[in-house]
Amino acid sequence: AQSVTQLDSQVPVFEEAPVELRCNYSSSVSVYLFWYVQYPNQGLQLLLKYLSGSTLVKGINGFEAEFNKSQTSFHLRKPSVHISDTAEYFCAVTPLTPLVFGKGTRLSVIA
Amino acid sequence: DSGVTQTPKHLITATGQRVTLRCSPRSGDLSVYWYQQSLDQGLQFLIQYYNGEERAKGNILERFSAQQFPDLHSELNLSSLELGDSALYFCASSATGTGDGTQYFGPGTRLTVL
């Protein structure tokens, strides 16, 4: 079975500072990897996904993630965060169809 | 706006009751997924339908059932409700039934069981 561990439940960061949200996964088969963002009182929005090819994936809103197969990680990064990035971020994996989500990381951007 | 619609937005009901949540997928998407989000369990997959047929089943209780209709909208039925069923229920849709198909999420239905 697949599992996802998001290593930090909360990450506070000052505006314009860089941020990294960590995600590790466990799977005995090849997986597809996703990062979703959930703004308060809203549904989940896809930030980026890794299916194959280049291990560095660029997404929306200036976010990027790097797939590292040997470390089974898919960390999300942004070089300079804005107040509007305050939200819950979910890492997810799927070998086939249903997504297996991590517990989420709450990113709080401080002015 | 993801293009996935869910109704109602909020639902308040009592223990023992039955409710129906509705989801309309994005135009052209054949696959519908249901997820439950609660504080203690996080986001959990419940069930998937593809073009009217059940495709995958997750941690869905026997008190819960779902179906996908010919027009591809889906309903999630929750019966004999318990306090612990209070959660956000999300519907997602994708064009394909395979893992590389991006899932687009609706805004969710917040269920409160009193």
mmCIF file of C-alpha atoms in Angstrom:
data_model
loop_
_atom_site.group_PDB
_atom_site.id
_atom_site.type_symbol
_atom_site.label_atom_id
_atom_site.label_comp_id
_atom_site.label_asym_id
_atom_site.label_seq_id
_atom_site.Cartn_x
_atom_site.Cartn_y
_atom_site.Cartn_z
ATOM 1 C CA ALA A 1 0.000 0.000 0.000
ATOM 2 C CA GLN A 2 1.052 3.554 -0.568
ATOM 3 C CA SER A 3 1.513 6.147 2.153
ATOM 4 C CA VAL A 4 2.511 9.791 2.302
ATOM 5 C CA THR A 5 4.254 11.593 5.132
ATOM 6 C CA GLN A 6 4.275 15.339 5.308
ATOM 7 C CA LEU A 7 6.973 16.014 7.810
ATOM 8 C CA ASP A 8 5.747 19.371 9.062
ATOM 9 C CA SER A 9 2.193 20.015 10.176
ATOM 10 C CA GLN A 10 2.760 23.774 10.369
ATOM 11 C CA VAL A 11 5.309 26.041 8.708
ATOM 12 C CA PRO A 12 5.411 29.735 9.589
ATOM 13 C CA VAL A 13 7.512 31.904 7.285
ATOM 14 C CA PHE A 14 8.004 35.609 6.752
ATOM 15 C CA GLU A 15 6.784 37.249 3.589
ATOM 16 C CA GLU A 16 9.324 37.191 0.722
ATOM 17 C CA ALA A 17 11.316 34.422 2.404
ATOM 18 C CA PRO A 18 11.818 31.040 0.701
ATOM 19 C CA VAL A 19 9.887 27.995 1.856
ATOM 20 C CA GLU A 20 10.157 24.243 1.489
ATOM 21 C CA LEU A 21 7.314 21.885 2.385
ATOM 22 C CA ARG A 22 8.513 18.341 2.762
ATOM 23 C CA CYS A 23 6.833 15.211 1.476
ATOM 24 C CA ASN A 24 8.014 11.627 1.605
ATOM 25 C CA TYR A 25 6.141 8.685 0.189
ATOM 26 C CA SER A 26 6.246 4.935 0.457
ATOM 27 C CA SER A 27 5.339 2.654 -2.404
ATOM 28 C CA SER A 28 6.459 -0.636 -3.859
ATOM 29 C CA VAL A 29 5.390 0.441 -7.346
ATOM 30 C CA SER A 30 5.900 3.507 -9.504
ATOM 31 C CA VAL A 31 3.656 6.363 -8.544
ATOM 32 C CA TYR A 32 2.430 9.668 -9.791
ATOM 33 C CA LEU A 33 2.907 12.568 -7.382
ATOM 34 C CA PHE A 34 0.835 15.662 -6.787
ATOM 35 C CA TRP A 35 0.719 18.779 -4.660
ATOM 36 C CA TYR A 36 -2.642 20.389 -3.963
ATOM 37 C CA VAL A 37 -3.427 23.608 -2.116
ATOM 38 C CA GLN A 38 -6.537 24.277 -0.065
ATOM 39 C CA TYR A 39 -7.397 27.881 0.740
ATOM 40 C CA PRO A 40 -9.754 28.511 3.670
ATOM 41 C CA ASN A 41 -13.292 27.305 3.002
ATOM 42 C CA GLN A 42 -12.432 26.125 -0.483
ATOM 43 C CA GLY A 43 -11.806 22.873 -2.310
ATOM 44 C CA LEU A 44 -8.428 21.546 -3.364
ATOM 45 C CA GLN A 45 -6.593 23.099 -6.279
ATOM 46 C CA LEU A 46 -3.800 21.356 -8.157
ATOM 47 C CA LEU A 47 -0.445 23.102 -7.816
ATOM 48 C CA LEU A 48 1.679 20.688 -9.808
ATOM 49 C CA LYS A 49 2.172 17.049 -10.655
ATOM 50 C CA TYR A 50 4.907 14.622 -11.555
ATOM 51 C CA LEU A 51 4.053 11.850 -13.975
ATOM 52 C CA SER A 52 7.385 11.143 -15.673
ATOM 53 C CA GLY A 53 10.329 12.858 -17.310
ATOM 54 C CA SER A 54 12.152 15.783 -15.757
ATOM 55 C CA THR A 55 12.350 15.465 -11.988
ATOM 56 C CA LEU A 56 11.935 19.209 -11.492
ATOM 57 C CA VAL A 57 8.332 20.177 -11.939
ATOM 58 C CA LYS A 58 7.060 23.726 -12.132
ATOM 59 C CA GLY A 59 3.546 24.594 -11.084
ATOM 60 C CA ILE A 60 1.250 27.527 -10.636
ATOM 61 C CA ASN A 61 1.862 30.548 -8.413
ATOM 62 C CA GLY A 62 5.658 30.180 -8.607
ATOM 63 C CA PHE A 63 5.829 26.813 -6.878
ATOM 64 C CA GLU A 64 8.076 23.970 -7.969
ATOM 65 C CA ALA A 65 8.828 20.481 -6.688
ATOM 66 C CA GLU A 66 11.590 17.985 -7.184
ATOM 67 C CA PHE A 67 11.025 14.267 -7.440
ATOM 68 C CA ASN A 68 13.803 12.261 -5.819
ATOM 69 C CA LYS A 69 13.300 8.570 -6.388
ATOM 70 C CA SER A 70 16.210 7.395 -4.253
ATOM 71 C CA GLN A 71 14.956 9.383 -1.267
ATOM 72 C CA THR A 72 11.292 8.809 -2.126
ATOM 73 C CA SER A 73 10.646 12.501 -1.703
ATOM 74 C CA PHE A 74 8.705 15.187 -3.508
ATOM 75 C CA HIS A 75 9.397 18.440 -1.681
ATOM 76 C CA LEU A 76 7.593 21.631 -2.640
ATOM 77 C CA ARG A 77 9.484 24.917 -2.842
ATOM 78 C CA LYS A 78 8.903 28.584 -3.493
ATOM 79 C CA PRO A 79 11.738 31.116 -3.550
ATOM 80 C CA SER A 80 9.667 34.021 -2.214
ATOM 81 C CA VAL A 81 6.284 33.635 -0.535
ATOM 82 C CA HIS A 82 3.414 36.095 -0.372
ATOM 83 C CA ILE A 83 0.684 36.588 2.178
ATOM 84 C CA SER A 84 -1.725 35.049 -0.324
ATOM 85 C CA ASP A 85 0.171 31.732 -0.127
ATOM 86 C CA THR A 86 -1.234 31.157 3.367
ATOM 87 C CA ALA A 87 -3.134 27.884 2.999
ATOM 88 C CA GLU A 88 -3.029 24.139 3.638
ATOM 89 C CA TYR A 89 -0.848 22.136 1.274
ATOM 90 C CA PHE A 90 -1.356 18.464 0.567
ATOM 91 C CA CYS A 91 1.018 16.015 -1.039
ATOM 92 C CA ALA A 92 -0.610 13.021 -2.723
ATOM 93 C CA VAL A 93 0.448 9.892 -4.545
ATOM 94 C CA THR A 94 -1.355 7.448 -6.744
ATOM 95 C CA PRO A 95 -0.248 4.289 -8.442
ATOM 96 C CA LEU A 96 -3.540 3.888 -10.231
ATOM 97 C CA THR A 97 -6.497 6.110 -9.459
ATOM 98 C CA PRO A 98 -7.486 7.031 -5.921
ATOM 99 C CA LEU A 99 -5.221 9.641 -4.415
ATOM 100 C CA VAL A 100 -3.516 8.880 -1.125
ATOM 101 C CA PHE A 101 -3.020 12.148 0.729
ATOM 102 C CA GLY A 102 -0.649 13.245 3.408
ATOM 103 C CA LYS A 103 -2.009 14.924 6.538
ATOM 104 C CA GLY A 104 -1.286 18.365 5.138
ATOM 105 C CA THR A 105 1.061 21.238 6.008
ATOM 106 C CA ARG A 106 -0.379 24.548 7.096
ATOM 107 C CA LEU A 107 1.734 27.345 5.629
ATOM 108 C CA SER A 108 1.359 30.651 7.442
ATOM 109 C CA VAL A 109 2.995 33.652 5.823
ATOM 110 C CA ILE A 110 3.772 36.440 8.250
ATOM 111 C CA ALA A 111 3.910 40.063 7.134
ATOM 112 C CA ASP B 1 -13.400 27.509 -10.422
ATOM 113 C CA SER B 2 -12.637 23.842 -11.090
ATOM 114 C CA GLY B 3 -15.831 23.188 -13.019
ATOM 115 C CA VAL B 4 -16.956 20.579 -10.480
ATOM 116 C CA THR B 5 -20.118 21.514 -8.618
ATOM 117 C CA GLN B 6 -21.386 20.100 -5.358
ATOM 118 C CA THR B 7 -24.684 20.626 -3.588
ATOM 119 C CA PRO B 8 -25.567 21.458 -0.959
ATOM 120 C CA LYS B 9 -22.741 23.547 0.417
ATOM 121 C CA HIS B 10 -23.749 22.934 4.019
ATOM 122 C CA LEU B 11 -25.916 20.282 5.587
ATOM 123 C CA ILE B 12 -26.974 20.043 9.208
ATOM 124 C CA THR B 13 -28.857 16.994 10.345
ATOM 125 C CA ALA B 14 -29.416 14.732 13.324
ATOM 126 C CA THR B 15 -28.019 11.346 14.251
ATOM 127 C CA GLY B 16 -29.810 8.455 12.624
ATOM 128 C CA GLN B 17 -30.876 10.470 9.607
ATOM 129 C CA ARG B 18 -30.049 9.952 5.926
ATOM 130 C CA VAL B 19 -28.675 12.546 3.516
ATOM 131 C CA THR B 20 -27.728 12.708 -0.151
ATOM 132 C CA LEU B 21 -24.824 14.716 -1.481
ATOM 133 C CA ARG B 22 -24.710 15.583 -5.148
ATOM 134 C CA CYS B 23 -21.816 16.135 -7.519
ATOM 135 C CA SER B 24 -21.656 17.256 -11.127
ATOM 136 C CA PRO B 25 -18.295 16.588 -12.777
ATOM 137 C CA ARG B 26 -16.502 18.855 -15.218
ATOM 138 C CA SER B 27 -17.906 18.705 -18.690
ATOM 139 C CA GLY B 28 -16.495 15.665 -20.464
ATOM 140 C CA ASP B 29 -15.028 14.003 -17.361
ATOM 141 C CA LEU B 30 -16.060 10.372 -17.025
ATOM 142 C CA SER B 31 -14.604 9.614 -13.619
ATOM 143 C CA VAL B 32 -15.961 10.796 -10.274
ATOM 144 C CA TYR B 33 -14.291 10.335 -6.903
ATOM 145 C CA TRP B 34 -15.587 10.940 -3.395
ATOM 146 C CA TYR B 35 -13.314 11.922 -0.520
ATOM 147 C CA GLN B 36 -13.983 12.635 3.138
ATOM 148 C CA GLN B 37 -11.961 15.241 5.023
ATOM 149 C CA SER B 38 -12.037 15.234 8.805
ATOM 150 C CA LEU B 39 -9.708 16.656 11.423
ATOM 151 C CA ASP B 40 -8.678 13.283 12.810
ATOM 152 C CA GLN B 41 -8.547 11.195 9.625
ATOM 153 C CA GLY B 42 -7.417 13.800 7.110
ATOM 154 C CA LEU B 43 -8.404 13.337 3.470
ATOM 155 C CA GLN B 44 -9.593 9.823 2.765
ATOM 156 C CA PHE B 45 -10.721 8.265 -0.485
ATOM 157 C CA LEU B 46 -14.190 6.749 -0.341
ATOM 158 C CA ILE B 47 -15.171 5.520 -3.791
ATOM 159 C CA GLN B 48 -14.647 6.063 -7.527
ATOM 160 C CA TYR B 49 -16.991 5.683 -10.457
ATOM 161 C CA TYR B 50 -16.027 5.615 -14.085
ATOM 162 C CA ASN B 51 -18.690 6.068 -16.740
ATOM 163 C CA GLY B 52 -21.386 4.723 -14.468
ATOM 164 C CA GLU B 53 -19.494 1.749 -13.088
ATOM 165 C CA GLU B 54 -17.796 1.422 -9.711
ATOM 166 C CA ARG B 55 -14.045 1.469 -10.350
ATOM 167 C CA ALA B 56 -12.383 1.548 -6.922
ATOM 168 C CA LYS B 57 -13.429 1.441 -3.318
ATOM 169 C CA GLY B 58 -11.639 2.916 -0.339
ATOM 170 C CA ASN B 59 -12.562 3.316 3.300
ATOM 171 C CA ILE B 60 -16.266 3.652 2.673
ATOM 172 C CA LEU B 61 -18.574 2.514 5.445
ATOM 173 C CA GLU B 62 -21.393 0.101 4.710
ATOM 174 C CA ARG B 63 -23.838 2.827 5.773
ATOM 175 C CA PHE B 64 -22.597 4.882 2.826
ATOM 176 C CA SER B 65 -23.338 4.228 -0.823
ATOM 177 C CA ALA B 66 -22.867 6.046 -4.091
ATOM 178 C CA GLN B 67 -23.849 5.886 -7.703
ATOM 179 C CA GLN B 68 -23.112 7.611 -10.972
ATOM 180 C CA PHE B 69 -25.988 8.312 -13.299
ATOM 181 C CA PRO B 70 -26.109 8.227 -17.117
ATOM 182 C CA ASP B 71 -25.596 11.988 -17.270
ATOM 183 C CA LEU B 72 -22.414 11.345 -15.201
ATOM 184 C CA HIS B 73 -23.476 13.217 -12.112
ATOM 185 C CA SER B 74 -22.962 11.306 -8.889
ATOM 186 C CA GLU B 75 -24.682 11.054 -5.540
ATOM 187 C CA LEU B 76 -23.260 9.954 -2.213
ATOM 188 C CA ASN B 77 -25.843 8.608 0.209
ATOM 189 C CA LEU B 78 -25.056 8.583 3.907
ATOM 190 C CA SER B 79 -27.474 6.791 6.221
ATOM 191 C CA SER B 80 -27.863 6.077 9.939
ATOM 192 C CA LEU B 81 -25.682 9.098 10.515
ATOM 193 C CA GLU B 82 -23.430 9.284 13.536
ATOM 194 C CA LEU B 83 -21.667 12.231 15.134
ATOM 195 C CA GLY B 84 -18.379 10.978 13.695
ATOM 196 C CA ASP B 85 -19.690 11.367 10.155
ATOM 197 C CA SER B 86 -19.435 15.131 10.495
ATOM 198 C CA ALA B 87 -16.843 16.136 7.897
ATOM 199 C CA LEU B 88 -16.210 17.850 4.603
ATOM 200 C CA TYR B 89 -17.114 15.652 1.668
ATOM 201 C CA PHE B 90 -15.359 16.392 -1.583
ATOM 202 C CA CYS B 91 -16.137 15.216 -5.043
ATOM 203 C CA ALA B 92 -13.465 15.213 -7.732
ATOM 204 C CA SER B 93 -13.576 14.393 -11.404
ATOM 205 C CA SER B 94 -11.074 13.439 -14.057
ATOM 206 C CA ALA B 95 -11.205 12.784 -17.750
ATOM 207 C CA THR B 96 -9.774 9.302 -17.435
ATOM 208 C CA GLY B 97 -9.993 6.575 -14.866
ATOM 209 C CA THR B 98 -6.232 6.236 -14.572
ATOM 210 C CA GLY B 99 -3.743 7.713 -12.144
ATOM 211 C CA ASP B 100 -2.168 10.175 -14.543
ATOM 212 C CA GLY B 101 -5.452 11.952 -14.979
ATOM 213 C CA THR B 102 -5.573 15.133 -12.939
ATOM 214 C CA GLN B 103 -8.408 15.150 -10.430
ATOM 215 C CA TYR B 104 -10.313 18.419 -10.155
ATOM 216 C CA PHE B 105 -12.037 19.012 -6.845
ATOM 217 C CA GLY B 106 -15.351 20.598 -6.097
ATOM 218 C CA PRO B 107 -15.857 23.090 -3.231
ATOM 219 C CA GLY B 108 -17.138 20.389 -0.913
ATOM 220 C CA THR B 109 -20.215 19.774 1.224
ATOM 221 C CA ARG B 110 -19.818 20.391 4.927
ATOM 222 C CA LEU B 111 -21.905 17.883 6.862
ATOM 223 C CA THR B 112 -22.672 18.510 10.493
ATOM 224 C CA VAL B 113 -24.405 15.751 12.439
ATOM 225 C CA LEU B 114 -25.921 16.877 15.738
#
